[in-house]
mmCIF file of C-alpha atoms in Angstrom:
data_model
loop_
_atom_site.group_PDB
_atom_site.id
_atom_site.type_symbol
_atom_site.label_atom_id
_atom_site.label_comp_id
_atom_site.label_asym_id
_atom_site.label_seq_id
_atom_site.Cartn_x
_atom_site.Cartn_y
_atom_site.Cartn_z
ATOM 1 C CA UNK A 1 1.743 -11.458 -4.211
ATOM 2 C CA UNK A 2 2.721 -13.780 -7.076
ATOM 3 C CA UNK A 3 0.703 -11.650 -9.542
ATOM 4 C CA UNK A 4 2.503 -8.498 -8.387
ATOM 5 C CA UNK A 5 5.909 -10.178 -8.743
ATOM 6 C CA UNK A 6 5.011 -11.417 -12.228
ATOM 7 C CA UNK A 7 3.788 -7.947 -13.243
ATOM 8 C CA UNK A 8 7.011 -6.374 -11.949
ATOM 9 C CA UNK A 9 9.124 -8.908 -13.878
ATOM 10 C CA UNK A 10 7.150 -8.143 -17.066
ATOM 11 C CA UNK A 11 7.587 -4.399 -16.485
ATOM 12 C CA UNK A 12 11.341 -4.862 -15.886
ATOM 13 C CA UNK A 13 11.743 -6.882 -19.084
ATOM 14 C CA UNK A 14 9.707 -4.440 -21.186
ATOM 15 C CA UNK A 15 11.509 -1.315 -19.895
ATOM 16 C CA UNK A 16 14.914 -2.899 -20.515
ATOM 17 C CA UNK A 17 13.864 -4.056 -24.020
ATOM 18 C CA UNK A 18 12.411 -0.640 -24.955
ATOM 19 C CA UNK A 19 15.500 1.143 -23.596
ATOM 20 C CA UNK A 20 17.764 -1.175 -25.608
ATOM 21 C CA UNK A 21 15.695 -0.668 -28.796
ATOM 22 C CA UNK A 22 15.927 3.102 -28.280
ATOM 23 C CA UNK A 23 19.705 2.832 -27.809
ATOM 24 C CA UNK A 24 19.615 4.615 -24.450
ATOM 25 C CA UNK A 25 21.859 4.032 -21.479
ATOM 26 C CA UNK A 26 20.363 3.994 -17.990
ATOM 27 C CA UNK A 27 21.908 7.429 -17.411
ATOM 28 C CA UNK A 28 20.410 8.907 -20.585
ATOM 29 C CA UNK A 29 16.949 7.398 -20.027
ATOM 30 C CA UNK A 30 17.009 8.678 -16.449
ATOM 31 C CA UNK A 31 17.999 12.176 -17.575
ATOM 32 C CA UNK A 32 15.348 12.372 -20.300
ATOM 33 C CA UNK A 33 12.543 10.847 -18.189
ATOM 34 C CA UNK A 34 13.574 12.662 -14.991
ATOM 35 C CA UNK A 35 13.923 9.348 -13.117
ATOM 36 C CA UNK A 36 16.954 8.565 -10.971
ATOM 37 C CA UNK A 37 19.423 5.995 -12.246
ATOM 38 C CA UNK A 38 18.977 4.073 -8.980
ATOM 39 C CA UNK A 39 15.230 3.825 -9.548
ATOM 40 C CA UNK A 40 15.812 2.600 -13.118
ATOM 41 C CA UNK A 41 18.349 -0.007 -11.997
ATOM 42 C CA UNK A 42 15.869 -1.269 -9.382
ATOM 43 C CA UNK A 43 13.047 -1.284 -11.942
ATOM 44 C CA UNK A 44 15.075 -3.288 -14.454
ATOM 45 C CA UNK A 45 15.871 -5.773 -11.672
ATOM 46 C CA UNK A 46 12.117 -6.138 -10.964
ATOM 47 C CA UNK A 47 12.459 -4.371 -7.627
ATOM 48 C CA UNK A 48 10.706 -1.305 -6.267
ATOM 49 C CA UNK A 49 7.253 0.060 -6.949
ATOM 50 C CA UNK A 50 7.217 2.784 -9.644
ATOM 51 C CA UNK A 51 4.327 5.219 -9.459
ATOM 52 C CA UNK A 52 2.005 6.101 -12.326
ATOM 53 C CA UNK A 53 3.743 9.403 -13.144
ATOM 54 C CA UNK A 54 7.076 7.577 -13.464
ATOM 55 C CA UNK A 55 5.559 4.998 -15.825
ATOM 56 C CA UNK A 56 4.061 7.759 -18.004
ATOM 57 C CA UNK A 57 7.394 9.632 -18.179
ATOM 58 C CA UNK A 58 9.242 6.423 -19.094
ATOM 59 C CA UNK A 59 6.684 5.490 -21.757
ATOM 60 C CA UNK A 60 6.754 8.987 -23.273
ATOM 61 C CA UNK A 61 10.554 9.042 -23.296
ATOM 62 C CA UNK A 62 10.785 5.571 -24.835
ATOM 63 C CA UNK A 63 8.048 6.319 -27.395
ATOM 64 C CA UNK A 64 5.809 3.456 -26.275
ATOM 65 C CA UNK A 65 2.461 3.161 -24.538
ATOM 66 C CA UNK A 66 2.206 2.643 -20.785
ATOM 67 C CA UNK A 67 0.635 -0.740 -21.397
ATOM 68 C CA UNK A 68 3.508 -1.714 -23.713
ATOM 69 C CA UNK A 69 5.648 -1.449 -20.589
ATOM 70 C CA UNK A 70 3.217 -3.472 -18.481
ATOM 71 C CA UNK A 71 1.698 -6.171 -20.675
ATOM 72 C CA UNK A 72 3.056 -9.549 -21.638
ATOM 73 C CA UNK A 73 2.651 -10.989 -25.096
ATOM 74 C CA UNK A 74 -0.889 -11.072 -26.513
ATOM 75 C CA UNK A 75 -2.529 -14.459 -26.131
ATOM 76 C CA UNK A 76 -4.813 -14.460 -29.161
ATOM 77 C CA UNK A 77 -6.674 -12.445 -31.776
ATOM 78 C CA UNK A 78 -9.396 -11.281 -29.389
ATOM 79 C CA UNK A 79 -8.677 -9.930 -25.939
ATOM 80 C CA UNK A 80 -11.459 -9.344 -23.412
ATOM 81 C CA UNK A 81 -10.436 -7.474 -20.270
ATOM 82 C CA UNK A 82 -12.532 -7.147 -17.099
ATOM 83 C CA UNK A 83 -12.007 -4.025 -14.997
ATOM 84 C CA UNK A 84 -11.848 -6.061 -11.797
ATOM 85 C CA UNK A 85 -8.788 -7.952 -13.098
ATOM 86 C CA UNK A 86 -6.795 -4.774 -13.816
ATOM 87 C CA UNK A 87 -4.969 -3.079 -10.958
ATOM 88 C CA UNK A 88 -5.414 0.708 -10.730
ATOM 89 C CA UNK A 89 -2.342 2.633 -11.872
ATOM 90 C CA UNK A 90 -3.509 5.739 -10.042
ATOM 91 C CA UNK A 91 -5.533 5.949 -6.851
ATOM 92 C CA UNK A 92 -6.674 9.341 -5.593
ATOM 93 C CA UNK A 93 -6.789 10.434 -1.975
ATOM 94 C CA UNK A 94 -10.612 10.411 -2.062
ATOM 95 C CA UNK A 95 -10.978 6.980 -3.695
ATOM 96 C CA UNK A 96 -10.824 7.838 -7.373
ATOM 97 C CA UNK A 97 -8.827 5.555 -9.638
ATOM 98 C CA UNK A 98 -7.535 4.993 -13.162
ATOM 99 C CA UNK A 99 -7.181 1.575 -14.786
ATOM 100 C CA UNK A 100 -5.401 1.002 -18.074
ATOM 101 C CA UNK A 101 -7.674 -1.586 -19.654
ATOM 102 C CA UNK A 102 -5.715 -2.295 -22.828
ATOM 103 C CA UNK A 103 -3.727 -0.848 -25.681
ATOM 104 C CA UNK A 104 -4.497 -1.568 -29.306
ATOM 105 C CA UNK A 105 -1.708 -2.870 -31.507
ATOM 106 C CA UNK A 106 -0.381 -1.417 -34.733
ATOM 107 C CA UNK A 107 1.772 1.523 -35.775
ATOM 108 C CA UNK A 108 -0.388 4.087 -33.900
ATOM 109 C CA UNK A 109 -1.693 2.369 -30.745
ATOM 110 C CA UNK A 110 -4.528 3.650 -28.569
ATOM 111 C CA UNK A 111 -4.666 3.181 -24.794
ATOM 112 C CA UNK A 112 -8.136 2.662 -23.290
ATOM 113 C CA UNK A 113 -8.541 3.754 -19.648
ATOM 114 C CA UNK A 114 -11.423 3.592 -17.128
ATOM 115 C CA UNK A 115 -11.425 6.469 -14.642
ATOM 116 C CA UNK A 116 -13.410 7.346 -11.535
ATOM 117 C CA UNK A 117 -13.087 10.821 -10.000
ATOM 118 C CA UNK A 118 -14.752 11.889 -6.775
ATOM 119 C CA UNK A 119 -16.110 15.458 -6.520
ATOM 120 C CA UNK A 120 -13.177 17.917 -6.192
ATOM 121 C CA UNK A 121 -10.624 15.126 -6.763
ATOM 122 C CA UNK A 122 -8.116 15.789 -9.497
ATOM 123 C CA UNK A 123 -5.288 14.256 -11.428
ATOM 124 C CA UNK A 124 -2.769 16.671 -12.987
ATOM 125 C CA UNK A 125 -0.798 15.291 -15.931
ATOM 126 C CA UNK A 126 2.434 16.545 -17.398
ATOM 127 C CA UNK A 127 2.490 17.183 -21.158
ATOM 128 C CA UNK A 128 2.996 14.086 -23.316
ATOM 129 C CA UNK A 129 5.131 13.773 -26.427
ATOM 130 C CA UNK A 130 4.058 15.743 -29.516
ATOM 131 C CA UNK A 131 1.343 13.995 -31.511
ATOM 132 C CA UNK A 132 -0.449 12.393 -28.538
ATOM 133 C CA UNK A 133 -4.215 13.057 -28.599
ATOM 134 C CA UNK A 134 -6.467 12.300 -25.624
ATOM 135 C CA UNK A 135 -10.234 11.948 -25.459
ATOM 136 C CA UNK A 136 -12.464 11.800 -22.395
ATOM 137 C CA UNK A 137 -16.002 10.410 -22.590
ATOM 138 C CA UNK A 138 -18.016 10.912 -19.411
ATOM 139 C CA UNK A 139 -20.505 8.083 -18.828
ATOM 140 C CA UNK A 140 -21.908 9.424 -15.540
ATOM 141 C CA UNK A 141 -21.304 12.432 -13.336
ATOM 142 C CA UNK A 142 -19.384 15.531 -14.330
ATOM 143 C CA UNK A 143 -15.808 16.680 -14.603
ATOM 144 C CA UNK A 144 -13.743 19.704 -15.444
ATOM 145 C CA UNK A 145 -11.037 19.165 -18.048
ATOM 146 C CA UNK A 146 -8.264 21.743 -17.678
ATOM 147 C CA UNK A 147 -6.001 22.084 -20.716
ATOM 148 C CA UNK A 148 -3.224 24.663 -20.694
ATOM 149 C CA UNK A 149 -4.986 26.499 -17.852
ATOM 150 C CA UNK A 150 -8.430 26.741 -19.526
ATOM 151 C CA UNK A 151 -11.347 24.905 -17.858
ATOM 152 C CA UNK A 152 -13.816 22.879 -19.932
ATOM 153 C CA UNK A 153 -16.860 21.275 -18.227
ATOM 154 C CA UNK A 154 -17.687 17.788 -19.541
ATOM 155 C CA UNK A 155 -20.858 16.016 -18.395
ATOM 156 C CA UNK A 156 -22.475 12.617 -18.812
ATOM 157 C CA UNK A 157 -22.940 11.795 -22.486
ATOM 158 C CA UNK A 158 -20.263 14.257 -23.614
ATOM 159 C CA UNK A 159 -16.823 13.612 -25.114
ATOM 160 C CA UNK A 160 -13.894 16.024 -25.338
ATOM 161 C CA UNK A 161 -10.635 15.688 -27.237
ATOM 162 C CA UNK A 162 -7.383 17.628 -27.019
ATOM 163 C CA UNK A 163 -3.702 17.517 -27.879
ATOM 164 C CA UNK A 164 -1.930 15.861 -24.959
ATOM 165 C CA UNK A 165 1.311 17.823 -25.371
ATOM 166 C CA UNK A 166 -0.023 20.605 -23.100
ATOM 167 C CA UNK A 167 -0.379 20.449 -19.307
ATOM 168 C CA UNK A 168 -3.798 19.001 -18.453
ATOM 169 C CA UNK A 169 -5.830 18.049 -15.395
ATOM 170 C CA UNK A 170 -8.904 15.900 -14.808
ATOM 171 C CA UNK A 171 -11.100 17.149 -11.940
ATOM 172 C CA UNK A 172 -14.309 15.614 -10.628
ATOM 173 C CA UNK A 173 -17.111 18.103 -10.036
ATOM 174 C CA UNK A 174 -20.708 18.076 -8.874
ATOM 175 C CA UNK A 175 -22.008 15.806 -6.118
ATOM 176 C CA UNK A 176 -21.521 12.287 -7.530
ATOM 177 C CA UNK A 177 -18.652 10.152 -8.738
ATOM 178 C CA UNK A 178 -17.597 10.911 -12.301
ATOM 179 C CA UNK A 179 -17.036 7.813 -14.454
ATOM 180 C CA UNK A 180 -15.239 8.271 -17.741
ATOM 181 C CA UNK A 181 -13.433 6.436 -20.487
ATOM 182 C CA UNK A 182 -10.195 8.069 -21.562
ATOM 183 C CA UNK A 183 -8.295 7.148 -24.684
ATOM 184 C CA UNK A 184 -4.729 8.107 -25.446
ATOM 185 C CA UNK A 185 -3.947 8.035 -29.168
ATOM 186 C CA UNK A 186 -0.208 7.648 -29.673
ATOM 187 C CA UNK A 187 1.494 8.956 -32.802
ATOM 188 C CA UNK A 188 2.759 6.445 -35.339
ATOM 189 C CA UNK A 189 6.444 5.758 -35.168
ATOM 190 C CA UNK A 190 9.008 3.015 -35.387
ATOM 191 C CA UNK A 191 9.078 2.526 -31.599
ATOM 192 C CA UNK A 192 5.433 3.289 -30.719
ATOM 193 C CA UNK A 193 4.388 -0.377 -30.536
ATOM 194 C CA UNK A 194 6.230 -2.811 -28.327
#
């Protein structure tokens, strides 16, 4: 429980700091991110349990990465992250999951995610801010990538890339679990790195 409380305090601090840097009131951030003011007040007080979609909308609105909202200060020049130490940010009804492993630093950060999708399980994503590019690299199994309504099969050993400012969905297909690495390349900007 202590780890969860610490993570929530870090999230609260980072959201408040990013909102302040962006010059947004709670009301304006809530309006732009489509999150209630009450939920934002609770979040900034390190209370509540925001879901993955809420974190993505806040990050997009604030012009930062999801991990910039969740991570504390870097501890050194090299960071090694084990999947079993990272809590899933999304868990599907059939056991699939998504873990944000890390985000690179610099003016145009990249988020690195590990995903598992069960057959027929899907995660629909809203469009991201303009300039966001996503890639999916399937390491085992198969998936269907749906971008702007068009389906694209991606199998083990294949990588696909697309502009993330269109509606998109990840869907497991076939008979085995699909494992993939997703990267989210954020556009450079004055507020893109926390």
